[in-house]
């Protein structure tokens, strides 16, 4: 695991580091697996480790006295809040995948399902993950954040289904524009968390990149604008510029 964690970028300045990043991350992972849920609990768990476990986790010892140097909660908190969560997740998943074994006649059975990340926020605002699970080993092989909003929780006309074409008698143009603007703002907020090459699941096309989504939106905007212009011409019998 330490070799896998060494691939995670260290957010700290190179100078003055006491605790190597792989050791800190290994301690945090092992503590969370053991039931710790807060930074102070992780530090307390680490302080109680037997010497053999301490060394196996790559934790720090004083160069002169060989005494164990337990990280304080402020150090651990800075590291965990500054770490690239995607890189850490990828490193752990690669390590788990390397330890998985084939079952049966050389076939691996992988289940894909969604889950809500416990403790990631208040009810209705938690992080939702799409995860792949090796059923034989009972380990997660990969997971991706699906923008915190399952399709059934997307409100208004953003779902693109039949209801999004319905306009009530009291709905004005300003209301439609306001709803469109709100949907655009939310889309930009979600997209800001991803790189262009990052992929997300599409309900019909499988996995698509953020770049593909942008290109698709560029195609769709003028197409729908043209549809709206045709409708306007049918209403006022005037050709637009």
C-alpha atoms as an extended CHARMM CRD file, in Angstrom:
* protein
*
       241  EXT
         1         1  UNK       CA              0.0000000000        0.0000000000        0.0000000000  PROA      1               0.0000000000
         2         2  UNK       CA              2.8310000000        2.4360000000        0.8000000000  PROA      2               0.0000000000
         3         3  UNK       CA              4.0910000000        2.1660000000       -2.7870000000  PROA      3               0.0000000000
         4         4  UNK       CA              0.6140000000        2.9320000000       -4.1120000000  PROA      4               0.0000000000
         5         5  UNK       CA              0.1880000000        5.8940000000       -1.7530000000  PROA      5               0.0000000000
         6         6  UNK       CA              3.5720000000        7.2760000000       -2.8290000000  PROA      6               0.0000000000
         7         7  UNK       CA              1.9280000000        8.1490000000       -6.1700000000  PROA      7               0.0000000000
         8         8  UNK       CA             -0.4260000000       10.6320000000       -4.4680000000  PROA      8               0.0000000000
         9         9  UNK       CA              0.8170000000       14.2430000000       -4.8740000000  PROA      9               0.0000000000
        10        10  UNK       CA              1.8990000000       15.8320000000       -1.5860000000  PROA      10              0.0000000000
        11        11  UNK       CA              0.1400000000       19.2040000000       -1.0820000000  PROA      11              0.0000000000
        12        12  UNK       CA              2.7560000000       20.3720000000        1.4350000000  PROA      12              0.0000000000
        13        13  UNK       CA              5.9140000000       22.3910000000        0.8140000000  PROA      13              0.0000000000
        14        14  UNK       CA              8.9430000000       20.1740000000        0.3900000000  PROA      14              0.0000000000
        15        15  UNK       CA             10.9000000000       21.8730000000        3.1680000000  PROA      15              0.0000000000
        16        16  UNK       CA             10.3410000000       21.0580000000        6.8210000000  PROA      16              0.0000000000
        17        17  UNK       CA              8.3450000000       17.8820000000        6.3720000000  PROA      17              0.0000000000
        18        18  UNK       CA              8.5470000000       15.5290000000        9.3370000000  PROA      18              0.0000000000
        19        19  UNK       CA              6.0190000000       12.8860000000        8.3450000000  PROA      19              0.0000000000
        20        20  UNK       CA              6.2190000000       11.2510000000        4.8880000000  PROA      20              0.0000000000
        21        21  UNK       CA              2.8780000000       11.4560000000        3.0840000000  PROA      21              0.0000000000
        22        22  UNK       CA              2.4630000000        7.6930000000        2.4520000000  PROA      22              0.0000000000
        23        23  UNK       CA              2.8360000000        6.9850000000        6.1810000000  PROA      23              0.0000000000
        24        24  UNK       CA              0.3080000000        9.6410000000        7.1580000000  PROA      24              0.0000000000
        25        25  UNK       CA             -2.2150000000        8.3820000000        4.6120000000  PROA      25              0.0000000000
        26        26  UNK       CA             -1.6650000000        4.7460000000        5.6140000000  PROA      26              0.0000000000
        27        27  UNK       CA             -2.3190000000        5.6190000000        9.2680000000  PROA      27              0.0000000000
        28        28  UNK       CA             -5.4880000000        7.5280000000        8.3510000000  PROA      28              0.0000000000
        29        29  UNK       CA             -6.7900000000        4.7060000000        6.1440000000  PROA      29              0.0000000000
        30        30  UNK       CA             -6.0910000000        2.0030000000        8.7200000000  PROA      30              0.0000000000
        31        31  UNK       CA             -7.6760000000        4.0860000000       11.4870000000  PROA      31              0.0000000000
        32        32  UNK       CA            -10.8360000000        4.7460000000        9.4680000000  PROA      32              0.0000000000
        33        33  UNK       CA            -11.1340000000        1.0610000000        8.5720000000  PROA      33              0.0000000000
        34        34  UNK       CA            -10.8170000000        0.3330000000       12.3010000000  PROA      34              0.0000000000
        35        35  UNK       CA            -13.7330000000        2.6300000000       13.1150000000  PROA      35              0.0000000000
        36        36  UNK       CA            -12.2450000000        6.1070000000       13.5820000000  PROA      36              0.0000000000
        37        37  UNK       CA            -14.2920000000        8.9090000000       12.0300000000  PROA      37              0.0000000000
        38        38  UNK       CA            -12.6260000000       12.1060000000       13.2920000000  PROA      38              0.0000000000
        39        39  UNK       CA             -9.0680000000       13.4140000000       13.0040000000  PROA      39              0.0000000000
        40        40  UNK       CA             -8.5450000000       13.3620000000       16.7770000000  PROA      40              0.0000000000
        41        41  UNK       CA             -9.6760000000        9.7200000000       16.8500000000  PROA      41              0.0000000000
        42        42  UNK       CA             -7.1800000000        8.8510000000       14.1050000000  PROA      42              0.0000000000
        43        43  UNK       CA             -4.3440000000       10.4330000000       16.1070000000  PROA      43              0.0000000000
        44        44  UNK       CA             -5.3950000000        8.5960000000       19.2900000000  PROA      44              0.0000000000
        45        45  UNK       CA             -5.6260000000        5.3220000000       17.3520000000  PROA      45              0.0000000000
        46        46  UNK       CA             -2.1270000000        5.8600000000       15.9510000000  PROA      46              0.0000000000
        47        47  UNK       CA             -0.6800000000        6.6050000000       19.3950000000  PROA      47              0.0000000000
        48        48  UNK       CA             -1.9100000000        3.2300000000       20.6670000000  PROA      48              0.0000000000
        49        49  UNK       CA             -0.4350000000        1.1870000000       17.8020000000  PROA      49              0.0000000000
        50        50  UNK       CA              2.0140000000       -1.6270000000       18.6220000000  PROA      50              0.0000000000
        51        51  UNK       CA              5.5540000000       -0.9700000000       17.4000000000  PROA      51              0.0000000000
        52        52  UNK       CA              5.3330000000       -3.6270000000       14.6740000000  PROA      52              0.0000000000
        53        53  UNK       CA              2.1650000000       -2.1090000000       13.2190000000  PROA      53              0.0000000000
        54        54  UNK       CA              3.6460000000        1.4000000000       13.4670000000  PROA      54              0.0000000000
        55        55  UNK       CA              6.6460000000        0.4160000000       11.3670000000  PROA      55              0.0000000000
        56        56  UNK       CA              4.6000000000       -1.5360000000        8.8290000000  PROA      56              0.0000000000
        57        57  UNK       CA              2.4780000000        1.5590000000        8.2080000000  PROA      57              0.0000000000
        58        58  UNK       CA              5.5870000000        3.5780000000        7.3860000000  PROA      58              0.0000000000
        59        59  UNK       CA              5.0900000000        5.9560000000       10.2940000000  PROA      59              0.0000000000
        60        60  UNK       CA              7.8700000000        8.3000000000       11.4370000000  PROA      60              0.0000000000
        61        61  UNK       CA             10.5050000000        7.6920000000       14.1170000000  PROA      61              0.0000000000
        62        62  UNK       CA             12.9870000000       10.2020000000       15.5240000000  PROA      62              0.0000000000
        63        63  UNK       CA             16.3160000000        9.8620000000       13.6990000000  PROA      63              0.0000000000
        64        64  UNK       CA             18.3300000000        9.9890000000       16.9480000000  PROA      64              0.0000000000
        65        65  UNK       CA             16.1560000000        8.4980000000       19.6960000000  PROA      65              0.0000000000
        66        66  UNK       CA             14.1540000000        6.1470000000       17.4190000000  PROA      66              0.0000000000
        67        67  UNK       CA             11.0870000000        7.2360000000       19.3960000000  PROA      67              0.0000000000
        68        68  UNK       CA              7.7970000000        7.2500000000       17.5450000000  PROA      68              0.0000000000
        69        69  UNK       CA              6.6500000000       10.6420000000       16.2700000000  PROA      69              0.0000000000
        70        70  UNK       CA              2.8700000000       10.6590000000       16.3320000000  PROA      70              0.0000000000
        71        71  UNK       CA              1.4160000000       13.3960000000       14.0790000000  PROA      71              0.0000000000
        72        72  UNK       CA             -0.7790000000       15.9010000000       15.8850000000  PROA      72              0.0000000000
        73        73  UNK       CA             -4.3430000000       16.4800000000       14.8000000000  PROA      73              0.0000000000
        74        74  UNK       CA             -3.5790000000       19.8550000000       13.1480000000  PROA      74              0.0000000000
        75        75  UNK       CA             -0.9010000000       18.2870000000       10.9300000000  PROA      75              0.0000000000
        76        76  UNK       CA             -3.1510000000       15.4170000000        9.9140000000  PROA      76              0.0000000000
        77        77  UNK       CA             -6.0960000000       17.7440000000        9.2950000000  PROA      77              0.0000000000
        78        78  UNK       CA             -4.0090000000       19.9850000000        6.9940000000  PROA      78              0.0000000000
        79        79  UNK       CA             -2.8470000000       16.9940000000        4.9820000000  PROA      79              0.0000000000
        80        80  UNK       CA             -6.2600000000       15.3810000000        4.6540000000  PROA      80              0.0000000000
        81        81  UNK       CA             -8.0170000000       18.6110000000        3.6550000000  PROA      81              0.0000000000
        82        82  UNK       CA             -5.3100000000       19.5270000000        1.1330000000  PROA      82              0.0000000000
        83        83  UNK       CA             -4.8960000000       16.1320000000       -0.5030000000  PROA      83              0.0000000000
        84        84  UNK       CA             -6.1630000000       15.4160000000       -4.0310000000  PROA      84              0.0000000000
        85        85  UNK       CA             -9.1190000000       13.1670000000       -3.1520000000  PROA      85              0.0000000000
        86        86  UNK       CA             -9.3140000000       11.7730000000       -6.6720000000  PROA      86              0.0000000000
        87        87  UNK       CA             -5.6380000000       10.7900000000       -6.6850000000  PROA      87              0.0000000000
        88        88  UNK       CA             -5.9610000000        9.1550000000       -3.2600000000  PROA      88              0.0000000000
        89        89  UNK       CA             -9.0560000000        7.2460000000       -4.3320000000  PROA      89              0.0000000000
        90        90  UNK       CA             -7.3210000000        6.0760000000       -7.5220000000  PROA      90              0.0000000000
        91        91  UNK       CA             -4.2350000000        4.9330000000       -5.5850000000  PROA      91              0.0000000000
        92        92  UNK       CA             -6.2640000000        2.9150000000       -3.0800000000  PROA      92              0.0000000000
        93        93  UNK       CA             -8.4080000000        1.3930000000       -5.8360000000  PROA      93              0.0000000000
        94        94  UNK       CA             -5.2940000000        0.3840000000       -7.8090000000  PROA      94              0.0000000000
        95        95  UNK       CA             -3.8590000000       -1.2540000000       -4.7050000000  PROA      95              0.0000000000
        96        96  UNK       CA             -7.0890000000       -3.1460000000       -4.0230000000  PROA      96              0.0000000000
        97        97  UNK       CA             -7.3010000000       -4.2250000000       -7.6520000000  PROA      97              0.0000000000
        98        98  UNK       CA             -3.7350000000       -5.5720000000       -7.5190000000  PROA      98              0.0000000000
        99        99  UNK       CA             -4.6910000000       -7.7440000000       -4.5270000000  PROA      99              0.0000000000
       100       100  UNK       CA             -7.9180000000       -9.1310000000       -6.0390000000  PROA      100             0.0000000000
       101       101  UNK       CA             -7.8010000000      -12.6720000000       -7.4110000000  PROA      101             0.0000000000
       102       102  UNK       CA             -9.7750000000      -14.2660000000      -10.2340000000  PROA      102             0.0000000000
       103       103  UNK       CA            -12.5910000000      -16.5970000000       -9.2300000000  PROA      103             0.0000000000
       104       104  UNK       CA            -14.1070000000      -19.5650000000      -10.9980000000  PROA      104             0.0000000000
       105       105  UNK       CA            -12.9510000000      -20.2270000000      -14.5620000000  PROA      105             0.0000000000
       106       106  UNK       CA            -10.7550000000      -17.1670000000      -14.7960000000  PROA      106             0.0000000000
       107       107  UNK       CA            -13.6510000000      -14.7290000000      -14.6090000000  PROA      107             0.0000000000
       108       108  UNK       CA            -14.0580000000      -11.8100000000      -12.2260000000  PROA      108             0.0000000000
       109       109  UNK       CA            -17.5690000000      -10.8260000000      -11.1910000000  PROA      109             0.0000000000
       110       110  UNK       CA            -17.9220000000       -7.0680000000      -10.6990000000  PROA      110             0.0000000000
       111       111  UNK       CA            -21.1090000000       -5.4110000000       -9.4370000000  PROA      111             0.0000000000
       112       112  UNK       CA            -21.7930000000       -1.7230000000      -10.1690000000  PROA      112             0.0000000000
       113       113  UNK       CA            -24.0970000000        0.1960000000       -7.8540000000  PROA      113             0.0000000000
       114       114  UNK       CA            -24.6450000000        3.6210000000       -6.3520000000  PROA      114             0.0000000000
       115       115  UNK       CA            -24.2410000000        4.5780000000       -2.7120000000  PROA      115             0.0000000000
       116       116  UNK       CA            -24.5210000000        7.6330000000       -0.4820000000  PROA      116             0.0000000000
       117       117  UNK       CA            -21.3280000000        8.5490000000        1.3750000000  PROA      117             0.0000000000
       118       118  UNK       CA            -22.0770000000        8.5380000000        5.0960000000  PROA      118             0.0000000000
       119       119  UNK       CA            -21.1250000000       11.7270000000        6.9140000000  PROA      119             0.0000000000
       120       120  UNK       CA            -20.5210000000       13.7060000000        3.6900000000  PROA      120             0.0000000000
       121       121  UNK       CA            -23.2450000000       16.2700000000        4.4050000000  PROA      121             0.0000000000
       122       122  UNK       CA            -26.7560000000       16.8620000000        5.7080000000  PROA      122             0.0000000000
       123       123  UNK       CA            -29.6840000000       14.7970000000        4.4540000000  PROA      123             0.0000000000
       124       124  UNK       CA            -30.3460000000       15.5610000000        0.8110000000  PROA      124             0.0000000000
       125       125  UNK       CA            -26.8820000000       17.0120000000        0.1870000000  PROA      125             0.0000000000
       126       126  UNK       CA            -24.6010000000       14.0010000000        0.6720000000  PROA      126             0.0000000000
       127       127  UNK       CA            -22.0600000000       12.8750000000       -1.8900000000  PROA      127             0.0000000000
       128       128  UNK       CA            -23.3850000000       10.1200000000       -4.1670000000  PROA      128             0.0000000000
       129       129  UNK       CA            -20.8900000000        7.6360000000       -5.6090000000  PROA      129             0.0000000000
       130       130  UNK       CA            -21.0930000000        5.1120000000       -8.4220000000  PROA      130             0.0000000000
       131       131  UNK       CA            -18.9330000000        2.2060000000       -7.2670000000  PROA      131             0.0000000000
       132       132  UNK       CA            -17.6220000000       -1.0430000000       -8.7470000000  PROA      132             0.0000000000
       133       133  UNK       CA            -17.3440000000       -3.9740000000       -6.3110000000  PROA      133             0.0000000000
       134       134  UNK       CA            -15.4490000000       -7.2350000000       -6.7260000000  PROA      134             0.0000000000
       135       135  UNK       CA            -18.0310000000       -9.6930000000       -5.3780000000  PROA      135             0.0000000000
       136       136  UNK       CA            -15.5700000000      -12.4730000000       -4.5730000000  PROA      136             0.0000000000
       137       137  UNK       CA            -13.1070000000      -10.2870000000       -2.6900000000  PROA      137             0.0000000000
       138       138  UNK       CA            -15.7870000000       -7.8910000000       -1.3430000000  PROA      138             0.0000000000
       139       139  UNK       CA            -13.6160000000       -4.8720000000       -2.1210000000  PROA      139             0.0000000000
       140       140  UNK       CA            -14.3120000000       -1.6630000000       -4.0110000000  PROA      140             0.0000000000
       141       141  UNK       CA            -12.3280000000       -1.4160000000       -7.2350000000  PROA      141             0.0000000000
       142       142  UNK       CA            -13.3270000000        2.0860000000       -8.3540000000  PROA      142             0.0000000000
       143       143  UNK       CA            -15.8110000000        4.8140000000       -7.5890000000  PROA      143             0.0000000000
       144       144  UNK       CA            -16.8190000000        8.1690000000       -9.0150000000  PROA      144             0.0000000000
       145       145  UNK       CA            -18.7230000000       11.1420000000       -7.6440000000  PROA      145             0.0000000000
       146       146  UNK       CA            -21.9680000000       11.5770000000       -9.5890000000  PROA      146             0.0000000000
       147       147  UNK       CA            -22.3140000000       15.2730000000       -8.7420000000  PROA      147             0.0000000000
       148       148  UNK       CA            -24.3350000000       14.6780000000       -5.5490000000  PROA      148             0.0000000000
       149       149  UNK       CA            -27.5980000000       14.5520000000       -7.5060000000  PROA      149             0.0000000000
       150       150  UNK       CA            -29.2040000000       11.3120000000       -8.6810000000  PROA      150             0.0000000000
       151       151  UNK       CA            -31.5480000000       11.8240000000      -11.6330000000  PROA      151             0.0000000000
       152       152  UNK       CA            -34.6450000000       11.4900000000       -9.4490000000  PROA      152             0.0000000000
       153       153  UNK       CA            -33.4590000000       14.4250000000       -7.3160000000  PROA      153             0.0000000000
       154       154  UNK       CA            -32.9140000000       16.8280000000      -10.2270000000  PROA      154             0.0000000000
       155       155  UNK       CA            -35.6370000000       19.4530000000      -10.0620000000  PROA      155             0.0000000000
       156       156  UNK       CA            -37.3430000000       21.7370000000      -12.5380000000  PROA      156             0.0000000000
       157       157  UNK       CA            -36.8210000000       21.4200000000      -16.2800000000  PROA      157             0.0000000000
       158       158  UNK       CA            -33.2110000000       20.2460000000      -15.9990000000  PROA      158             0.0000000000
       159       159  UNK       CA            -34.1620000000       16.5910000000      -16.4500000000  PROA      159             0.0000000000
       160       160  UNK       CA            -35.0600000000       17.0180000000      -20.1190000000  PROA      160             0.0000000000
       161       161  UNK       CA            -38.0980000000       14.7200000000      -19.9550000000  PROA      161             0.0000000000
       162       162  UNK       CA            -41.6330000000       15.4170000000      -21.2050000000  PROA      162             0.0000000000
       163       163  UNK       CA            -42.5180000000       17.6140000000      -18.2590000000  PROA      163             0.0000000000
       164       164  UNK       CA            -39.7080000000       20.0230000000      -19.1250000000  PROA      164             0.0000000000
       165       165  UNK       CA            -41.6750000000       21.1200000000      -22.2100000000  PROA      165             0.0000000000
       166       166  UNK       CA            -44.7910000000       22.0370000000      -20.2790000000  PROA      166             0.0000000000
       167       167  UNK       CA            -45.4840000000       25.7040000000      -19.5030000000  PROA      167             0.0000000000
       168       168  UNK       CA            -48.1590000000       26.7160000000      -17.0120000000  PROA      168             0.0000000000
       169       169  UNK       CA            -50.6730000000       29.4640000000      -17.7680000000  PROA      169             0.0000000000
       170       170  UNK       CA            -49.1300000000       31.8550000000      -15.2570000000  PROA      170             0.0000000000
       171       171  UNK       CA            -45.5030000000       31.2370000000      -16.2930000000  PROA      171             0.0000000000
       172       172  UNK       CA            -43.8380000000       34.2100000000      -17.9900000000  PROA      172             0.0000000000
       173       173  UNK       CA            -40.7330000000       34.4590000000      -20.1720000000  PROA      173             0.0000000000
       174       174  UNK       CA            -38.8200000000       35.8980000000      -17.2320000000  PROA      174             0.0000000000
       175       175  UNK       CA            -39.6480000000       32.7670000000      -15.2010000000  PROA      175             0.0000000000
       176       176  UNK       CA            -38.3590000000       30.4730000000      -17.9490000000  PROA      176             0.0000000000
       177       177  UNK       CA            -35.1520000000       32.5070000000      -18.3150000000  PROA      177             0.0000000000
       178       178  UNK       CA            -34.6170000000       32.5010000000      -14.5490000000  PROA      178             0.0000000000
       179       179  UNK       CA            -35.0030000000       28.7240000000      -14.3820000000  PROA      179             0.0000000000
       180       180  UNK       CA            -32.6040000000       28.2960000000      -17.2980000000  PROA      180             0.0000000000
       181       181  UNK       CA            -30.0560000000       30.5700000000      -15.6200000000  PROA      181             0.0000000000
       182       182  UNK       CA            -30.3480000000       28.6150000000      -12.3660000000  PROA      182             0.0000000000
       183       183  UNK       CA            -29.7750000000       25.3190000000      -14.1890000000  PROA      183             0.0000000000
       184       184  UNK       CA            -26.7070000000       26.7690000000      -15.9540000000  PROA      184             0.0000000000
       185       185  UNK       CA            -25.2540000000       28.0040000000      -12.6560000000  PROA      185             0.0000000000
       186       186  UNK       CA            -25.6650000000       24.5860000000      -11.0450000000  PROA      186             0.0000000000
       187       187  UNK       CA            -24.1430000000       22.8530000000      -14.0900000000  PROA      187             0.0000000000
       188       188  UNK       CA            -21.1030000000       25.1370000000      -13.9820000000  PROA      188             0.0000000000
       189       189  UNK       CA            -20.6710000000       24.4860000000      -10.2490000000  PROA      189             0.0000000000
       190       190  UNK       CA            -20.6350000000       20.7400000000      -10.8340000000  PROA      190             0.0000000000
       191       191  UNK       CA            -18.3820000000       20.9060000000      -13.9100000000  PROA      191             0.0000000000
       192       192  UNK       CA            -15.7970000000       23.0110000000      -12.0610000000  PROA      192             0.0000000000
       193       193  UNK       CA            -14.8340000000       19.9440000000       -9.9950000000  PROA      193             0.0000000000
       194       194  UNK       CA            -13.7810000000       17.9160000000      -13.0470000000  PROA      194             0.0000000000
       195       195  UNK       CA            -10.9480000000       17.9790000000      -15.5920000000  PROA      195             0.0000000000
       196       196  UNK       CA            -11.7800000000       17.8320000000      -19.3120000000  PROA      196             0.0000000000
       197       197  UNK       CA            -10.6560000000       14.1910000000      -19.5400000000  PROA      197             0.0000000000
       198       198  UNK       CA            -12.6520000000       13.0470000000      -16.4950000000  PROA      198             0.0000000000
       199       199  UNK       CA            -15.4980000000       10.6850000000      -17.3770000000  PROA      199             0.0000000000
       200       200  UNK       CA            -18.9750000000       10.3690000000      -15.8750000000  PROA      200             0.0000000000
       201       201  UNK       CA            -21.7990000000        7.8780000000      -16.5000000000  PROA      201             0.0000000000
       202       202  UNK       CA            -24.4250000000        8.8010000000      -19.1040000000  PROA      202             0.0000000000
       203       203  UNK       CA            -27.8140000000        7.0780000000      -18.7670000000  PROA      203             0.0000000000
       204       204  UNK       CA            -27.8400000000        6.1060000000      -22.4870000000  PROA      204             0.0000000000
       205       205  UNK       CA            -24.2910000000        6.3560000000      -23.8360000000  PROA      205             0.0000000000
       206       206  UNK       CA            -22.2520000000        4.8490000000      -21.0170000000  PROA      206             0.0000000000
       207       207  UNK       CA            -19.1410000000        6.7980000000      -19.9290000000  PROA      207             0.0000000000
       208       208  UNK       CA            -18.5170000000       10.2120000000      -21.4980000000  PROA      208             0.0000000000
       209       209  UNK       CA            -15.8760000000       12.8540000000      -20.7880000000  PROA      209             0.0000000000
       210       210  UNK       CA            -16.4880000000       16.4190000000      -19.6720000000  PROA      210             0.0000000000
       211       211  UNK       CA            -14.9770000000       17.5140000000      -22.9890000000  PROA      211             0.0000000000
       212       212  UNK       CA            -17.6110000000       15.4530000000      -24.8390000000  PROA      212             0.0000000000
       213       213  UNK       CA            -20.3450000000       17.0850000000      -22.7370000000  PROA      213             0.0000000000
       214       214  UNK       CA            -19.0660000000       20.5830000000      -23.5990000000  PROA      214             0.0000000000
       215       215  UNK       CA            -18.9470000000       19.7950000000      -27.3270000000  PROA      215             0.0000000000
       216       216  UNK       CA            -22.4290000000       18.2790000000      -27.1370000000  PROA      216             0.0000000000
       217       217  UNK       CA            -23.7670000000       21.4200000000      -25.4310000000  PROA      217             0.0000000000
       218       218  UNK       CA            -22.1620000000       23.6200000000      -28.1110000000  PROA      218             0.0000000000
       219       219  UNK       CA            -24.0100000000       21.5540000000      -30.7230000000  PROA      219             0.0000000000
       220       220  UNK       CA            -27.3160000000       21.5770000000      -28.8670000000  PROA      220             0.0000000000
       221       221  UNK       CA            -27.4530000000       25.2990000000      -28.0510000000  PROA      221             0.0000000000
       222       222  UNK       CA            -27.6390000000       26.5680000000      -31.6700000000  PROA      222             0.0000000000
       223       223  UNK       CA            -29.9020000000       23.6770000000      -32.6280000000  PROA      223             0.0000000000
       224       224  UNK       CA            -32.4900000000       24.5460000000      -29.9900000000  PROA      224             0.0000000000
       225       225  UNK       CA            -32.0530000000       28.2560000000      -30.6310000000  PROA      225             0.0000000000
       226       226  UNK       CA            -32.9330000000       27.5190000000      -34.2670000000  PROA      226             0.0000000000
       227       227  UNK       CA            -36.0180000000       25.5860000000      -33.1730000000  PROA      227             0.0000000000
       228       228  UNK       CA            -37.1220000000       28.5500000000      -31.0570000000  PROA      228             0.0000000000
       229       229  UNK       CA            -36.5920000000       30.9190000000      -33.9820000000  PROA      229             0.0000000000
       230       230  UNK       CA            -38.7530000000       28.7260000000      -36.2290000000  PROA      230             0.0000000000
       231       231  UNK       CA            -41.5420000000       28.7770000000      -33.6410000000  PROA      231             0.0000000000
       232       232  UNK       CA            -41.2770000000       32.5780000000      -33.3440000000  PROA      232             0.0000000000
       233       233  UNK       CA            -41.5240000000       32.9570000000      -37.1250000000  PROA      233             0.0000000000
       234       234  UNK       CA            -44.6740000000       30.8130000000      -37.1270000000  PROA      234             0.0000000000
       235       235  UNK       CA            -46.1990000000       33.0380000000      -34.4530000000  PROA      235             0.0000000000
       236       236  UNK       CA            -45.3850000000       36.5370000000      -35.7280000000  PROA      236             0.0000000000
       237       237  UNK       CA            -44.9300000000       35.7070000000      -39.4590000000  PROA      237             0.0000000000
       238       238  UNK       CA            -41.6490000000       37.6360000000      -39.5230000000  PROA      238             0.0000000000
       239       239  UNK       CA            -38.2700000000       36.3010000000      -40.5190000000  PROA      239             0.0000000000
       240       240  UNK       CA            -35.4720000000       36.9530000000      -38.0540000000  PROA      240             0.0000000000
       241       241  UNK       CA            -32.0070000000       38.2960000000      -38.8800000000  PROA      241             0.0000000000
